[in-house]
Amino acid sequence: MVEEQREPMRQRPPAEPGVRPARRSEAGVAGLAATVDRLSTEMRALREDREARVLVALAQGILVERLNCAPGEAAQQLQRLASDARMALPELAADIVNQAASDATACAVAEARSTSATPGTSRTAEGAVGPQDAGAALRLRTAESAALLAGDDTQALARALLDRALRPWGATAAAVWSAAPDGSLTLAGEAGFGPAEAARWRYVPPGLGTPAQQAITEDRTVWISEPGDVLPPTIGAGSSGIRAVVPAQGAGQRVAVLEVHWPGPQPALALQRQLDALAQLCVLSLSAQAVGSGGPPGGAAAWLVGLVDGLLDSAALLRPLRDRDGRITDFMIEHTNERFTDPAGRPRGELTGLSLLQAYPLFAGDGGLLERIKQVHSTGATYRSRSMVLRFPGSPAPPVVAAAVGLARFGDVVLLSWRFPEGDARLADLLTHAQRLSQIGAFEENLATGEITWTEQLSTLYGLPHGAAPIPLHQLSEHAHPDDTGPVGRFLRTVLHQREESTITFRLRRTDGVVRHLRVVAEPLCDASGLLVAVRGVYQDISPHRWTEVALAATRDRLAGAEQQAAERHRLARQLQRAIMPPTEHPVYGAGLRVAVRYRPAEEDQRVGGDWYDAVVLPDGRALLTVGDIAGHGISAATGMVVLRNALRGLAITGAGPARLLSWLNSVACCLTEQVTATVVCGLFDPVARSLRWANAGHVPPILVSRGKAQALEPPDGVLLGAVETALYEETRHEVQPQDILLMYTDGLIERRDSSMDQALEQLLAAASRPVDNLEDYLDHLLSCDIADTDDDTCLIAVQPT
């Protein structure tokens, strides 16, 4: 058993410094193309070696059966016999197979050898068959092996028959015809005639009277050998020489015809048996092809081949190649039409019969043409692209072409067509794409002859059907909006009478009722005498831009109105807040207390909130101290603050304690307002007992500064106002000594985005522990610490017994 030699892996050399990635990519593509060529050569050598090994394996099997020995002993015996006879191993194997087969081919070889005068010589025209040396059996058996290995590939079969069996006997061309029951013929494969001739004879209709049809009708081999005779119509009819047309039968009917051409005199009749055997091989190949494709032998249907040959673009028929699991791995180029163009410069005859990746290896990339072909074959959906980038093999750099590509499936075959724009056609294609993308149409009007030239895009802008007559420039006013007829008239006078270039933007009323905004630029053309002879210019559809401008203008108007309304609402809320809040410019004295307040509004009017405070002496001599914060901002928060502040003042007249006052105030928030929620600290200071009774509704606790140390008071239980309709509040009592300071504030003083309220409260306690003689300066000091980093209202009250 022969072991395959593996080429050692080579490490990729490092990229040279300064080499651009594009050049490295081009070098890699060129290397890939060279690799494909090398692999193709190796494949041909391997194919020939495989054909020879088939003969050797058959001979070894015959020796195993005849000598009743092991396969290894048979191989050694075959080597020994070849060495003793001084013959090549495949040649000896062919002799052994011939002797064992005793078929028509072996008899033909024996007869040819017996009629040969001397090995290595050739007879004259009366009975010569060409060289009949000791390799005749080898050539015939090798041809048979190649034909069997070709399977249903009839094109490969034709090449194998010519190269392995017929060319050594002087033949220069061979054709394999597939016969249909109606008498038509399809050229299943050919070798030596050329792709152009093969394309002309791809299909032969019934009754044409070709030699192949004559051989089928008469059921015999037809020899055309007289030099003076008129050659019947057939493939390669323009060349002189001798022809043998051999029919072959399969399944009870003639299904194949082998046609062979010799340029010299007629071969000996001994070759007839060889031709019969080779023609029978053609029957086997066509039968395998019919089974594999589910249709008649001969590849693609004749009507499809004729359709492809009639196309004006480059077109090819691709048949799928599958692996053992039935998955499509590649496509074979089965047929190309006469207009087929290869950007790499290769004739189409070299491409027919190759796989797609063997001819175009760069199609295998992700999203490449091979992937598109597989999708079309699997789904059956037609694919079209007006501009698809394709890369073709070439040196030193592969050409890159943007081509129009079409794909369609017919049975098991995919039709590929492409068109490559060149020169002016490419520029025209680019101009067409530019006009379509920018919604531009061009025109030129000859005023002398009345001839008008429009681009296709201009007809689309006017909404006219394809092929409709263009509209002259002087009729532009008839298609314009009535409000734009005046400007259009001035535009026409400027161009046609004043002979000056002009531009106008107007509304076009199309025949389908659609109104479009168009911009027209027109240029007059005058001859040497100054006579106006033509006008040319462009139209551009600017409707999307105009509609966008209108939409933006309307949006700006709505935003301006909304901003003005919001500004009015915030200004009203600010004025309401300032009108209700007590003055902060002067300290408050009364009930044995000195009270200082600070209110710092939000920097932005949009942030006007509901922070409020109150310090008032009640009729019984006690002082009501309150700080609250309404949830939300704007005028709704300001009005809610007014309601709660005034309600608490009125309730405090009753003499009730802080807990009862907050319970009543919660009922006000739930029943007499619209969804108002708030936090409140309510305290009553008794100047006689120097004590503070206070209750809390979810607000930050007050701070008591005593003997230079600040601490937050433990708040009694109580939920924020407006949360539940019935709520109970607790109250607590603290004694306040002279020189002590009680701080009451809103969360705007300690609210931060980057830390918790507890951390900010610690910073406030540290700042409040600083002793200050003047209460007003003390509050200014606390505000200057900038503990909070949010833009929100802040209320701060400092209370000190006198």
PDB file of C-alpha atoms in Angstrom, residues 388-583:
ATOM      1  CA  MET A 388     -21.306  42.858  -7.516  1.00  0.00           C
ATOM      2  CA  VAL A 389     -17.580  42.983  -6.780  1.00  0.00           C
ATOM      3  CA  LEU A 390     -15.775  39.943  -8.212  1.00  0.00           C
ATOM      4  CA  ARG A 391     -12.095  39.020  -7.941  1.00  0.00           C
ATOM      5  CA  PHE A 392     -10.474  36.962 -10.673  1.00  0.00           C
ATOM      6  CA  PRO A 393      -7.123  35.144 -10.781  1.00  0.00           C
ATOM      7  CA  GLY A 394      -4.260  37.094 -12.285  1.00  0.00           C
ATOM      8  CA  SER A 395      -0.646  38.082 -11.796  1.00  0.00           C
ATOM      9  CA  PRO A 396       0.835  40.015 -10.143  1.00  0.00           C
ATOM     10  CA  ALA A 397      -2.464  41.261  -8.683  1.00  0.00           C
ATOM     11  CA  PRO A 398      -5.921  39.743  -9.321  1.00  0.00           C
ATOM     12  CA  PRO A 399      -8.269  42.045 -11.221  1.00  0.00           C
ATOM     13  CA  VAL A 400     -11.250  43.360  -9.269  1.00  0.00           C
ATOM     14  CA  VAL A 401     -14.366  44.047 -11.348  1.00  0.00           C
ATOM     15  CA  ALA A 402     -17.803  45.378 -10.406  1.00  0.00           C
ATOM     16  CA  ALA A 403     -20.118  43.371 -12.662  1.00  0.00           C
ATOM     17  CA  ALA A 404     -23.843  42.883 -13.124  1.00  0.00           C
ATOM     18  CA  VAL A 405     -24.569  39.276 -12.098  1.00  0.00           C
ATOM     19  CA  GLY A 406     -27.648  37.094 -12.611  1.00  0.00           C
ATOM     20  CA  LEU A 407     -28.335  33.592 -11.230  1.00  0.00           C
ATOM     21  CA  ALA A 408     -31.267  31.270 -11.933  1.00  0.00           C
ATOM     22  CA  ARG A 409     -31.899  27.573 -11.337  1.00  0.00           C
ATOM     23  CA  PHE A 410     -33.153  25.197 -14.044  1.00  0.00           C
ATOM     24  CA  GLY A 411     -33.601  21.700 -12.661  1.00  0.00           C
ATOM     25  CA  ASP A 412     -30.273  20.693 -11.132  1.00  0.00           C
ATOM     26  CA  VAL A 413     -28.341  23.288 -13.149  1.00  0.00           C
ATOM     27  CA  VAL A 414     -27.653  26.942 -12.236  1.00  0.00           C
ATOM     28  CA  LEU A 415     -27.421  29.530 -15.008  1.00  0.00           C
ATOM     29  CA  LEU A 416     -24.751  32.167 -14.332  1.00  0.00           C
ATOM     30  CA  SER A 417     -24.573  35.338 -16.416  1.00  0.00           C
ATOM     31  CA  TRP A 418     -22.449  38.431 -15.924  1.00  0.00           C
ATOM     32  CA  ARG A 419     -21.791  41.697 -17.682  1.00  0.00           C
ATOM     33  CA  PHE A 420     -18.671  43.812 -17.303  1.00  0.00           C
ATOM     34  CA  PRO A 421     -18.969  47.534 -18.061  1.00  0.00           C
ATOM     35  CA  GLU A 422     -16.042  48.862 -20.056  1.00  0.00           C
ATOM     36  CA  GLY A 423     -14.921  52.367 -20.991  1.00  0.00           C
ATOM     37  CA  ASP A 424     -17.824  54.704 -21.704  1.00  0.00           C
ATOM     38  CA  ALA A 425     -20.308  52.053 -20.652  1.00  0.00           C
ATOM     39  CA  ARG A 426     -18.767  51.964 -17.187  1.00  0.00           C
ATOM     40  CA  LEU A 427     -18.896  55.745 -16.872  1.00  0.00           C
ATOM     41  CA  ALA A 428     -22.498  55.730 -18.061  1.00  0.00           C
ATOM     42  CA  ASP A 429     -23.322  53.092 -15.449  1.00  0.00           C
ATOM     43  CA  LEU A 430     -21.706  55.196 -12.719  1.00  0.00           C
ATOM     44  CA  LEU A 431     -23.638  58.255 -13.895  1.00  0.00           C
ATOM     45  CA  THR A 432     -26.900  56.309 -13.804  1.00  0.00           C
ATOM     46  CA  HIS A 433     -26.246  55.221 -10.232  1.00  0.00           C
ATOM     47  CA  ALA A 434     -25.349  58.798  -9.214  1.00  0.00           C
ATOM     48  CA  GLN A 435     -28.549  60.200 -10.751  1.00  0.00           C
ATOM     49  CA  ARG A 436     -30.659  57.574  -9.036  1.00  0.00           C
ATOM     50  CA  LEU A 437     -29.091  58.133  -5.613  1.00  0.00           C
ATOM     51  CA  SER A 438     -29.259  61.943  -5.774  1.00  0.00           C
ATOM     52  CA  GLN A 439     -32.693  62.098  -7.491  1.00  0.00           C
ATOM     53  CA  ILE A 440     -31.265  64.035 -10.435  1.00  0.00           C
ATOM     54  CA  GLY A 441     -32.405  63.941 -14.061  1.00  0.00           C
ATOM     55  CA  ALA A 442     -30.713  65.660 -17.000  1.00  0.00           C
ATOM     56  CA  PHE A 443     -32.165  67.047 -20.249  1.00  0.00           C
ATOM     57  CA  GLU A 444     -31.106  68.693 -23.483  1.00  0.00           C
ATOM     58  CA  GLU A 445     -33.555  70.389 -25.857  1.00  0.00           C
ATOM     59  CA  ASN A 446     -32.662  71.295 -29.442  1.00  0.00           C
ATOM     60  CA  LEU A 447     -34.701  74.411 -30.186  1.00  0.00           C
ATOM     61  CA  ALA A 448     -34.054  74.172 -33.923  1.00  0.00           C
ATOM     62  CA  THR A 449     -35.304  70.627 -34.427  1.00  0.00           C
ATOM     63  CA  GLY A 450     -37.482  70.277 -31.340  1.00  0.00           C
ATOM     64  CA  GLU A 451     -35.658  67.098 -30.325  1.00  0.00           C
ATOM     65  CA  ILE A 452     -35.592  66.550 -26.543  1.00  0.00           C
ATOM     66  CA  THR A 453     -33.234  64.140 -24.792  1.00  0.00           C
ATOM     67  CA  TRP A 454     -34.141  63.017 -21.279  1.00  0.00           C
ATOM     68  CA  THR A 455     -32.458  60.647 -18.863  1.00  0.00           C
ATOM     69  CA  GLU A 456     -34.556  57.856 -17.430  1.00  0.00           C
ATOM     70  CA  GLN A 457     -34.517  59.449 -13.981  1.00  0.00           C
ATOM     71  CA  LEU A 458     -36.171  62.610 -15.298  1.00  0.00           C
ATOM     72  CA  SER A 459     -39.168  60.630 -16.529  1.00  0.00           C
ATOM     73  CA  THR A 460     -39.409  59.137 -13.045  1.00  0.00           C
ATOM     74  CA  LEU A 461     -39.394  62.607 -11.465  1.00  0.00           C
ATOM     75  CA  TYR A 462     -42.267  63.696 -13.717  1.00  0.00           C
ATOM     76  CA  GLY A 463     -44.160  60.473 -12.999  1.00  0.00           C
ATOM     77  CA  LEU A 464     -44.351  59.594 -16.704  1.00  0.00           C
ATOM     78  CA  PRO A 465     -44.495  56.002 -17.946  1.00  0.00           C
ATOM     79  CA  HIS A 466     -41.530  54.459 -19.709  1.00  0.00           C
ATOM     80  CA  GLY A 467     -41.323  55.626 -23.298  1.00  0.00           C
ATOM     81  CA  ALA A 468     -43.547  58.704 -22.805  1.00  0.00           C
ATOM     82  CA  ALA A 469     -42.701  61.823 -24.801  1.00  0.00           C
ATOM     83  CA  PRO A 470     -40.556  64.390 -22.923  1.00  0.00           C
ATOM     84  CA  ILE A 471     -42.108  67.731 -21.925  1.00  0.00           C
ATOM     85  CA  PRO A 472     -40.630  70.848 -23.589  1.00  0.00           C
ATOM     86  CA  LEU A 473     -39.145  73.479 -21.326  1.00  0.00           C
ATOM     87  CA  HIS A 474     -41.550  76.217 -22.467  1.00  0.00           C
ATOM     88  CA  GLN A 475     -44.469  74.088 -21.115  1.00  0.00           C
ATOM     89  CA  LEU A 476     -43.040  74.057 -17.608  1.00  0.00           C
ATOM     90  CA  SER A 477     -45.621  76.571 -16.337  1.00  0.00           C
ATOM     91  CA  GLU A 478     -48.469  74.207 -17.285  1.00  0.00           C
ATOM     92  CA  HIS A 479     -47.123  71.575 -14.858  1.00  0.00           C
ATOM     93  CA  ALA A 480     -46.207  73.943 -12.005  1.00  0.00           C
ATOM     94  CA  HIS A 481     -48.345  74.730  -8.970  1.00  0.00           C
ATOM     95  CA  PRO A 482     -50.585  77.772  -9.601  1.00  0.00           C
ATOM     96  CA  ASP A 483     -48.766  79.772  -6.896  1.00  0.00           C
ATOM     97  CA  ASP A 484     -45.433  79.115  -8.661  1.00  0.00           C
ATOM     98  CA  THR A 485     -46.381  80.028 -12.241  1.00  0.00           C
ATOM     99  CA  GLY A 486     -45.060  83.575 -11.807  1.00  0.00           C
ATOM    100  CA  PRO A 487     -41.530  82.582 -10.729  1.00  0.00           C
ATOM    101  CA  VAL A 488     -41.473  79.854 -13.403  1.00  0.00           C
ATOM    102  CA  GLY A 489     -42.353  82.426 -16.085  1.00  0.00           C
ATOM    103  CA  ARG A 490     -39.510  84.707 -14.974  1.00  0.00           C
ATOM    104  CA  PHE A 491     -37.165  81.718 -15.017  1.00  0.00           C
ATOM    105  CA  LEU A 492     -38.114  80.853 -18.612  1.00  0.00           C
ATOM    106  CA  ARG A 493     -37.704  84.470 -19.775  1.00  0.00           C
ATOM    107  CA  THR A 494     -34.244  84.585 -18.229  1.00  0.00           C
ATOM    108  CA  VAL A 495     -33.136  81.407 -20.002  1.00  0.00           C
ATOM    109  CA  LEU A 496     -34.954  81.649 -23.362  1.00  0.00           C
ATOM    110  CA  HIS A 497     -35.010  85.409 -23.982  1.00  0.00           C
ATOM    111  CA  GLN A 498     -32.188  86.887 -21.933  1.00  0.00           C
ATOM    112  CA  ARG A 499     -30.072  83.791 -22.665  1.00  0.00           C
ATOM    113  CA  GLU A 500     -28.639  83.585 -19.185  1.00  0.00           C
ATOM    114  CA  GLU A 501     -28.193  80.631 -16.888  1.00  0.00           C
ATOM    115  CA  SER A 502     -30.850  80.511 -14.172  1.00  0.00           C
ATOM    116  CA  THR A 503     -32.065  78.402 -11.246  1.00  0.00           C
ATOM    117  CA  ILE A 504     -35.533  78.002  -9.772  1.00  0.00           C
ATOM    118  CA  THR A 505     -37.238  75.941  -7.087  1.00  0.00           C
ATOM    119  CA  PHE A 506     -40.916  75.220  -7.677  1.00  0.00           C
ATOM    120  CA  ARG A 507     -43.675  72.722  -6.987  1.00  0.00           C
ATOM    121  CA  LEU A 508     -44.395  70.257  -9.787  1.00  0.00           C
ATOM    122  CA  ARG A 509     -47.885  68.818 -10.158  1.00  0.00           C
ATOM    123  CA  ARG A 510     -47.555  65.354 -11.666  1.00  0.00           C
ATOM    124  CA  THR A 511     -50.230  63.539 -13.623  1.00  0.00           C
ATOM    125  CA  ASP A 512     -50.745  61.090 -10.731  1.00  0.00           C
ATOM    126  CA  GLY A 513     -51.683  63.953  -8.395  1.00  0.00           C
ATOM    127  CA  VAL A 514     -48.420  63.938  -6.427  1.00  0.00           C
ATOM    128  CA  VAL A 515     -46.784  67.303  -5.783  1.00  0.00           C
ATOM    129  CA  ARG A 516     -42.974  67.335  -5.726  1.00  0.00           C
ATOM    130  CA  HIS A 517     -40.521  70.136  -4.959  1.00  0.00           C
ATOM    131  CA  LEU A 518     -37.983  70.407  -7.783  1.00  0.00           C
ATOM    132  CA  ARG A 519     -34.908  72.526  -8.362  1.00  0.00           C
ATOM    133  CA  VAL A 520     -34.098  73.271 -12.020  1.00  0.00           C
ATOM    134  CA  VAL A 521     -30.807  74.589 -13.369  1.00  0.00           C
ATOM    135  CA  ALA A 522     -30.896  75.522 -17.079  1.00  0.00           C
ATOM    136  CA  GLU A 523     -28.096  76.734 -19.352  1.00  0.00           C
ATOM    137  CA  PRO A 524     -28.694  78.250 -22.811  1.00  0.00           C
ATOM    138  CA  LEU A 525     -26.438  77.188 -25.709  1.00  0.00           C
ATOM    139  CA  CYS A 526     -25.793  79.709 -28.479  1.00  0.00           C
ATOM    140  CA  ASP A 527     -23.961  79.411 -31.789  1.00  0.00           C
ATOM    141  CA  ALA A 528     -21.150  81.668 -32.997  1.00  0.00           C
ATOM    142  CA  SER A 529     -23.635  84.338 -34.072  1.00  0.00           C
ATOM    143  CA  GLY A 530     -25.313  84.422 -30.665  1.00  0.00           C
ATOM    144  CA  LEU A 531     -28.444  82.596 -31.806  1.00  0.00           C
ATOM    145  CA  LEU A 532     -30.008  80.373 -29.144  1.00  0.00           C
ATOM    146  CA  VAL A 533     -29.933  76.810 -30.489  1.00  0.00           C
ATOM    147  CA  ALA A 534     -30.376  74.567 -27.446  1.00  0.00           C
ATOM    148  CA  VAL A 535     -30.998  74.445 -23.710  1.00  0.00           C
ATOM    149  CA  ARG A 536     -29.604  71.868 -21.346  1.00  0.00           C
ATOM    150  CA  GLY A 537     -29.784  71.427 -17.601  1.00  0.00           C
ATOM    151  CA  VAL A 538     -30.768  69.244 -14.684  1.00  0.00           C
ATOM    152  CA  TYR A 539     -33.743  68.648 -12.413  1.00  0.00           C
ATOM    153  CA  GLN A 540     -33.306  67.620  -8.794  1.00  0.00           C
ATOM    154  CA  ASP A 541     -36.034  66.350  -6.493  1.00  0.00           C
ATOM    155  CA  ILE A 542     -35.630  68.227  -3.198  1.00  0.00           C
ATOM    156  CA  SER A 543     -38.993  67.198  -1.757  1.00  0.00           C
ATOM    157  CA  PRO A 544     -37.485  65.337   1.232  1.00  0.00           C
ATOM    158  CA  HIS A 545     -35.406  68.399   2.108  1.00  0.00           C
ATOM    159  CA  ARG A 546     -38.380  70.758   1.855  1.00  0.00           C
ATOM    160  CA  TRP A 547     -40.587  68.457   3.922  1.00  0.00           C
ATOM    161  CA  THR A 548     -37.841  68.195   6.503  1.00  0.00           C
ATOM    162  CA  GLU A 549     -37.537  71.983   6.640  1.00  0.00           C
ATOM    163  CA  VAL A 550     -41.300  72.341   7.112  1.00  0.00           C
ATOM    164  CA  ALA A 551     -41.333  69.712   9.832  1.00  0.00           C
ATOM    165  CA  LEU A 552     -38.394  71.348  11.605  1.00  0.00           C
ATOM    166  CA  ALA A 553     -40.042  74.772  11.423  1.00  0.00           C
ATOM    167  CA  ALA A 554     -43.269  73.402  12.888  1.00  0.00           C
ATOM    168  CA  THR A 555     -41.304  71.610  15.597  1.00  0.00           C
ATOM    169  CA  ARG A 556     -39.395  74.777  16.430  1.00  0.00           C
ATOM    170  CA  ASP A 557     -42.679  76.693  16.710  1.00  0.00           C
ATOM    171  CA  ARG A 558     -44.142  74.061  19.017  1.00  0.00           C
ATOM    172  CA  LEU A 559     -40.992  73.979  21.142  1.00  0.00           C
ATOM    173  CA  ALA A 560     -40.904  77.767  21.367  1.00  0.00           C
ATOM    174  CA  GLY A 561     -44.542  77.803  22.513  1.00  0.00           C
ATOM    175  CA  ALA A 562     -43.915  75.040  25.033  1.00  0.00           C
ATOM    176  CA  GLU A 563     -40.819  76.791  26.359  1.00  0.00           C
ATOM    177  CA  GLN A 564     -42.718  80.042  26.712  1.00  0.00           C
ATOM    178  CA  GLN A 565     -45.552  78.326  28.574  1.00  0.00           C
ATOM    179  CA  ALA A 566     -43.089  76.547  30.861  1.00  0.00           C
ATOM    180  CA  ALA A 567     -41.268  79.800  31.568  1.00  0.00           C
ATOM    181  CA  GLU A 568     -44.550  81.513  32.451  1.00  0.00           C
ATOM    182  CA  ARG A 569     -45.547  78.693  34.774  1.00  0.00           C
ATOM    183  CA  HIS A 570     -42.172  78.716  36.554  1.00  0.00           C
ATOM    184  CA  ARG A 571     -42.207  82.502  36.856  1.00  0.00           C
ATOM    185  CA  LEU A 572     -45.670  82.336  38.384  1.00  0.00           C
ATOM    186  CA  ALA A 573     -44.549  79.616  40.786  1.00  0.00           C
ATOM    187  CA  ARG A 574     -41.516  81.682  41.822  1.00  0.00           C
ATOM    188  CA  GLN A 575     -43.640  84.784  42.406  1.00  0.00           C
ATOM    189  CA  LEU A 576     -46.162  82.759  44.395  1.00  0.00           C
ATOM    190  CA  GLN A 577     -43.419  81.269  46.510  1.00  0.00           C
ATOM    191  CA  ARG A 578     -41.809  84.611  47.211  1.00  0.00           C
ATOM    192  CA  ALA A 579     -45.172  86.172  48.086  1.00  0.00           C
ATOM    193  CA  ILE A 580     -46.054  83.497  50.635  1.00  0.00           C
ATOM    194  CA  MET A 581     -42.672  82.942  52.289  1.00  0.00           C
ATOM    195  CA  PRO A 582     -41.971  85.221  55.299  1.00  0.00           C
ATOM    196  CA  PRO A 583     -39.161  87.768  54.910  1.00  0.00           C
TER     197      PRO A 583
END
